[in-house]
Amino acid sequence: MENDGWVRGGQRSTRHSGLPLVGRESETAEIIRHVGAGRSRSDVLVVTGDPGAGKSTLLDIAADHAHGAGGRVLRAVGSESEAHLGFAGLHQVLRPVLGAAEGLPSRQRAALRAVLGLDECAEAPDAMVVGLAVLTLLSDLAETAPLLVVVDDAQWIDRGSLDVLSFVARRMDSEPVTLLLGVRTAAALPGFDKGYERLALGPLDGEAANRLLDRQPAPPTGRTRLRILEEAAGNPLALVELAHATAVRPPEGSHVEGPLPVTDRLERIFAGHAADLPEPTRRILLLLAAADAADAQAAAMGLPQADDEAWEPADRAGLVRQDGAGISFRHPLVRSAVYHAAPLKERRRAHLALAELLREEPDRRAWHLAAATVRPDQDVAAALQRTADRARRRGGFAAAAAALERAAELSPRREDRARLLTEAAAGAVFTGQLGWVEHLAAAVRACTDDPSLLGEAALATGRLMSLGPHHTAAFALLMRVADTAAGARSPLVLDALAAAAVVRYYSGEESQQRQIQSLLSRVPDDAAGTALRAWVLAVSDPSGAGASLAPVLPELIAEAKGDARRLTALAIVAWLLDRTTLAAETFDEAFDQWQVHGPVPDGLACAAGWTRLDQGRWSEARSVAADIAAMAAAAGLDHAEACAWALDATVVGLLGDPAAARRLAERALALVDPLESRSVAVFARRALGLAAVAEGDYDTAYAQFRSAFTDDGDPVHYHASYTVLADLAAAAVRRGRQEHASELLERAARRLGTGVSARVAALIDRGRALLADPEHAEPFFQAALARPAGEQWPFERAQTRLDYGEWLRRRRRIAQARPLLSAALETFQRLGARPWIERAQAELRAAGIEATIAAPSAFTELSPQQQQIVQLAARGLTNREIGEKLFLSPRTVGSHLYRVFPKLGVTARSQLRDVLEGSLSGTGVQS
């Protein structure tokens, strides 16, 4: 822990004395304000600064303040040696309250105990359920007193724990829980890098630096003081330690021109202090330095020579501190200096001693054995493999990959090294760290020529690359893997083609489709690969594959029962083929049993959101977008994040918030190269077009919809472009561009041929009706509404009804127009599509009907999450059951209901069903 408590005028205790930190008065007030705010609502604050800037002391002050105010404090400290131990940080946070976890719902309790290694599990627990378990537990703990969670040195917290904390932070709403994280300035903190308030601790100014030096037991003077001020550069820890060092001996390096790096200087100082200690003290100091946070007590108390007398010289030298029953270093630099100043032989001896002490902790023991091993050792490699297996079963993919990588380094046999590195690469995919996966794949290439292992390692790289912005390179790599596998008649060929098809969808590049089809034709058709082959065909060419796949899709889905991954893949196929109802049912079934395999969203994950949007489940679509955006941003996967923002922008545009829709769409476009990610470009520009329609700006709307096609009229994207056909026609009519739009529409119809889906056929018919001469339009309107399948897309069907009703009214066929216009208005009201509500109301008034929005439509004013909560509460689910489904704490659910009841005009849950029935049915139509 960067426990720089000594920046208070020479004070060495880590406990807060009540004195303000020198030069940190405003920061102290700020962090106390956040702790106070957490008594009534949730709060997250990331405290950043260089080592020695005062982060740990501020966190100590916050903890003392929370304790003094009657709150509960949970703490964890990251350490470099613990970063590869899956969920070690989470275990630190929850260790004092694990007894309370027994009150969690059984599914949550089982998942939490599994990741903490308290129970064995057959497969990785659902990461969302683990996060929900922690959220529920923290919420329950906060019922009796405000809760403060403090995580120091968060840059060294293991990735699994960090993902859980990020999940919790995103879902804390009105919980009286405050989360404080201390992190080094230059360190990345996945999940917390953006979206949260930060308190940055910069260098002290000259006045504060001098005040701090004046408070030291022997304040430096003259040239020594100037040198200290120069070299410390405003770092409080450096100021204090250099002052302490120069009080004992002349300033080291004063003859050196130019400043030395502060951390190098401090490490030299600390190592110098340790070198003067008695040999028994140096020995146990090294043991403590070799330990991680969870091992520290064993290191401090577990050896006969580690008694109080041995520790006293280190305490007097200011290298360690007493903290409760344990002893720890006052600063990571002390530990680093002690460890690296020791000869390799002594460091190995310390790790072996710790391994002996930790025989009941096989994972930690394995890592200490590995640290003590300098040449290949099959037994240690096997221990690390067992550690990786346990981590993988708990969902700790980063920990598993790290253990496999080290096991490979220690494996005597070349073929074992290659196999383990390949497994590590496959696991590292789920961390989102492309550089790590590429490094592991390169290591595989360096130690084997086995085509199967080489292919698997390259496939891992390509899969992760596909979720980034560089699709041309990802596709080339995946096709090389597929081609090699096809030549060797390896089953890997379909896996590689399946990943390549995802890239083809993202990029929309036509030449990629030809390459996929050419290679797929060489792959023998067999039952084992039926689902994968269907995936490749549908993803790479849905219009061409629709006729053959649509009839067999229900059977393939039935055969996939119980397999969440296959069900999800087939749900995406159904979405691509415009079998929207089937897609939604399959997604719902898959998600009920989904076991998350890591924090990285699968390829085409947004299809679940688009399906819900198409169905009119707009609040759920936004929830899918929010989750994917958060996961993708945490993993640094720009393309996946852009997909989510494009989806959210579309919903927001339909709801009638054009400014927000533009912000979201432009955010999506800024994350990708439109030539590499044509799908995102088309969907984002469709959202921009809808935003323009909402404002009545049809010139802009036409330009945005038209951009979905090339100047020659070909689709920019073979799937996404066709979704704008009818909207393009509508905008063209408003701007007098019917001729150009008609040519483009007919070109698209010819290109699609007979394989067109019912949905696209309806869009084409609506477009033709709008663009036709008025006397020839009606058959096209009737054709667009004739297909019963059209009810799968309620918004699009309502648009057609509105257009047809308007056409009828203008021909004075009022009696025929009214039912269509009323039905359209009902749908728009249910969905909350404000611009279209207003247009439908205006048409009804022109048809002699005064339409008003019924009071219960306040439901559509709620946030997407609030709408879902109300719908589930209306079905009779308890707050805890709703929280289970939506991954929220029961308190958050209750808080949402408390806030929405007045908006809906109700006072009890029993009234919610009536509210929903009112908002989803009547439109308040009066003649």
PDB file of C-alpha atoms in Angstrom, residues 9-114:
ATOM      1  CA  GLY A   9       4.867  16.837   9.390  1.00  0.00           C
ATOM      2  CA  GLY A  10       7.165  13.961  10.268  1.00  0.00           C
ATOM      3  CA  GLN A  11       4.395  11.863  11.836  1.00  0.00           C
ATOM      4  CA  ARG A  12       5.084   8.151  11.325  1.00  0.00           C
ATOM      5  CA  SER A  13       1.786   6.615  12.376  1.00  0.00           C
ATOM      6  CA  THR A  14      -0.580   5.454   9.687  1.00  0.00           C
ATOM      7  CA  ARG A  15      -3.588   6.434  11.770  1.00  0.00           C
ATOM      8  CA  HIS A  16      -5.135   9.802  11.099  1.00  0.00           C
ATOM      9  CA  SER A  17      -4.236  12.288  13.821  1.00  0.00           C
ATOM     10  CA  GLY A  18      -6.748  14.932  12.870  1.00  0.00           C
ATOM     11  CA  LEU A  19      -4.036  17.183  11.416  1.00  0.00           C
ATOM     12  CA  PRO A  20      -4.510  18.131   7.769  1.00  0.00           C
ATOM     13  CA  LEU A  21      -1.995  16.850   5.267  1.00  0.00           C
ATOM     14  CA  VAL A  22       0.483  19.531   4.383  1.00  0.00           C
ATOM     15  CA  GLY A  23      -0.533  21.000   1.032  1.00  0.00           C
ATOM     16  CA  ARG A  24      -3.531  18.626   0.721  1.00  0.00           C
ATOM     17  CA  GLU A  25      -6.152  20.575   2.639  1.00  0.00           C
ATOM     18  CA  SER A  26      -8.591  20.921  -0.273  1.00  0.00           C
ATOM     19  CA  GLU A  27      -8.150  17.274  -1.285  1.00  0.00           C
ATOM     20  CA  THR A  28      -8.825  16.183   2.299  1.00  0.00           C
ATOM     21  CA  ALA A  29     -12.045  18.194   2.350  1.00  0.00           C
ATOM     22  CA  GLU A  30     -13.049  16.745  -1.014  1.00  0.00           C
ATOM     23  CA  ILE A  31     -12.602  13.127  -0.026  1.00  0.00           C
ATOM     24  CA  ILE A  32     -14.481  13.658   3.244  1.00  0.00           C
ATOM     25  CA  ARG A  33     -17.288  15.258   1.241  1.00  0.00           C
ATOM     26  CA  HIS A  34     -17.570  12.116  -0.862  1.00  0.00           C
ATOM     27  CA  VAL A  35     -17.688   9.904   2.207  1.00  0.00           C
ATOM     28  CA  GLY A  36     -20.413  12.113   3.637  1.00  0.00           C
ATOM     29  CA  ALA A  37     -22.372  12.005   0.383  1.00  0.00           C
ATOM     30  CA  GLY A  38     -22.312   8.218   0.553  1.00  0.00           C
ATOM     31  CA  ARG A  39     -24.559   8.294   3.604  1.00  0.00           C
ATOM     32  CA  SER A  40     -27.543   9.068   1.385  1.00  0.00           C
ATOM     33  CA  ARG A  41     -26.528   7.862  -2.077  1.00  0.00           C
ATOM     34  CA  SER A  42     -23.883   5.891  -3.915  1.00  0.00           C
ATOM     35  CA  ASP A  43     -20.605   7.529  -4.873  1.00  0.00           C
ATOM     36  CA  VAL A  44     -17.427   6.513  -6.682  1.00  0.00           C
ATOM     37  CA  LEU A  45     -14.169   8.458  -6.539  1.00  0.00           C
ATOM     38  CA  VAL A  46     -10.849   7.525  -8.134  1.00  0.00           C
ATOM     39  CA  VAL A  47      -7.865   9.099  -6.356  1.00  0.00           C
ATOM     40  CA  THR A  48      -4.835   9.338  -8.626  1.00  0.00           C
ATOM     41  CA  GLY A  49      -1.254  10.357  -8.027  1.00  0.00           C
ATOM     42  CA  ASP A  50       2.356   9.270  -8.239  1.00  0.00           C
ATOM     43  CA  PRO A  51       3.844   7.023  -5.556  1.00  0.00           C
ATOM     44  CA  GLY A  52       4.238   9.075  -2.412  1.00  0.00           C
ATOM     45  CA  ALA A  53       1.727  11.753  -3.412  1.00  0.00           C
ATOM     46  CA  GLY A  54      -0.564  11.021  -0.443  1.00  0.00           C
ATOM     47  CA  LYS A  55      -3.221   8.727  -1.901  1.00  0.00           C
ATOM     48  CA  SER A  56      -3.037   6.136   0.856  1.00  0.00           C
ATOM     49  CA  THR A  57      -3.130   8.734   3.598  1.00  0.00           C
ATOM     50  CA  LEU A  58      -6.220  10.329   2.100  1.00  0.00           C
ATOM     51  CA  LEU A  59      -7.864   6.923   1.946  1.00  0.00           C
ATOM     52  CA  ASP A  60      -6.898   6.365   5.608  1.00  0.00           C
ATOM     53  CA  ILE A  61      -8.497   9.687   6.497  1.00  0.00           C
ATOM     54  CA  ALA A  62     -11.664   8.691   4.624  1.00  0.00           C
ATOM     55  CA  ALA A  63     -11.780   5.363   6.462  1.00  0.00           C
ATOM     56  CA  ASP A  64     -11.271   7.064   9.839  1.00  0.00           C
ATOM     57  CA  HIS A  65     -13.998   9.572   9.035  1.00  0.00           C
ATOM     58  CA  ALA A  66     -16.415   6.820   8.025  1.00  0.00           C
ATOM     59  CA  HIS A  67     -15.657   4.838  11.176  1.00  0.00           C
ATOM     60  CA  GLY A  68     -16.115   7.940  13.323  1.00  0.00           C
ATOM     61  CA  ALA A  69     -19.491   8.601  11.719  1.00  0.00           C
ATOM     62  CA  GLY A  70     -20.719   5.093  12.545  1.00  0.00           C
ATOM     63  CA  GLY A  71     -20.173   3.542   9.120  1.00  0.00           C
ATOM     64  CA  ARG A  72     -18.630   0.245   8.091  1.00  0.00           C
ATOM     65  CA  VAL A  73     -15.389   0.097   6.100  1.00  0.00           C
ATOM     66  CA  LEU A  74     -14.164  -2.718   3.848  1.00  0.00           C
ATOM     67  CA  ARG A  75     -10.648  -2.497   2.444  1.00  0.00           C
ATOM     68  CA  ALA A  76      -8.314  -4.137  -0.036  1.00  0.00           C
ATOM     69  CA  VAL A  77      -4.773  -3.370  -1.130  1.00  0.00           C
ATOM     70  CA  GLY A  78      -3.374  -4.446  -4.472  1.00  0.00           C
ATOM     71  CA  SER A  79       0.089  -5.924  -4.768  1.00  0.00           C
ATOM     72  CA  GLU A  80       2.139  -6.836  -7.808  1.00  0.00           C
ATOM     73  CA  SER A  81       2.640 -10.421  -6.701  1.00  0.00           C
ATOM     74  CA  GLU A  82      -1.092 -10.902  -6.173  1.00  0.00           C
ATOM     75  CA  ALA A  83      -2.236  -9.468  -9.494  1.00  0.00           C
ATOM     76  CA  HIS A  84      -2.264 -12.916 -11.125  1.00  0.00           C
ATOM     77  CA  LEU A  85      -4.351 -14.580  -8.378  1.00  0.00           C
ATOM     78  CA  GLY A  86      -7.945 -14.636  -9.555  1.00  0.00           C
ATOM     79  CA  PHE A  87     -10.376 -12.747  -7.298  1.00  0.00           C
ATOM     80  CA  ALA A  88      -7.743 -12.224  -4.591  1.00  0.00           C
ATOM     81  CA  GLY A  89      -8.710  -8.554  -4.321  1.00  0.00           C
ATOM     82  CA  LEU A  90     -12.386  -9.420  -3.986  1.00  0.00           C
ATOM     83  CA  HIS A  91     -11.508 -11.889  -1.241  1.00  0.00           C
ATOM     84  CA  GLN A  92      -9.669  -9.125   0.630  1.00  0.00           C
ATOM     85  CA  VAL A  93     -12.676  -6.831   0.433  1.00  0.00           C
ATOM     86  CA  LEU A  94     -15.209  -9.438   1.521  1.00  0.00           C
ATOM     87  CA  ARG A  95     -13.190 -11.507   3.994  1.00  0.00           C
ATOM     88  CA  PRO A  96     -14.546  -9.679   7.081  1.00  0.00           C
ATOM     89  CA  VAL A  97     -18.168 -10.106   5.962  1.00  0.00           C
ATOM     90  CA  LEU A  98     -18.236 -13.546   4.354  1.00  0.00           C
ATOM     91  CA  GLY A  99     -20.636 -14.727   7.045  1.00  0.00           C
ATOM     92  CA  ALA A 100     -23.234 -12.275   5.759  1.00  0.00           C
ATOM     93  CA  ALA A 101     -23.005 -13.889   2.322  1.00  0.00           C
ATOM     94  CA  GLU A 102     -24.894 -16.880   3.673  1.00  0.00           C
ATOM     95  CA  GLY A 103     -28.044 -14.772   3.452  1.00  0.00           C
ATOM     96  CA  LEU A 104     -27.722 -14.297  -0.315  1.00  0.00           C
ATOM     97  CA  PRO A 105     -30.070 -16.082  -2.750  1.00  0.00           C
ATOM     98  CA  SER A 106     -28.723 -19.573  -3.404  1.00  0.00           C
ATOM     99  CA  ARG A 107     -27.583 -18.931  -6.990  1.00  0.00           C
ATOM    100  CA  GLN A 108     -25.701 -15.800  -5.980  1.00  0.00           C
ATOM    101  CA  ARG A 109     -24.196 -17.408  -2.894  1.00  0.00           C
ATOM    102  CA  ALA A 110     -22.967 -20.405  -4.890  1.00  0.00           C
ATOM    103  CA  ALA A 111     -21.386 -18.213  -7.568  1.00  0.00           C
ATOM    104  CA  LEU A 112     -19.633 -15.990  -5.019  1.00  0.00           C
ATOM    105  CA  ARG A 113     -18.294 -18.904  -2.990  1.00  0.00           C
ATOM    106  CA  ALA A 114     -17.059 -20.538  -6.186  1.00  0.00           C
TER     107      ALA A 114
END
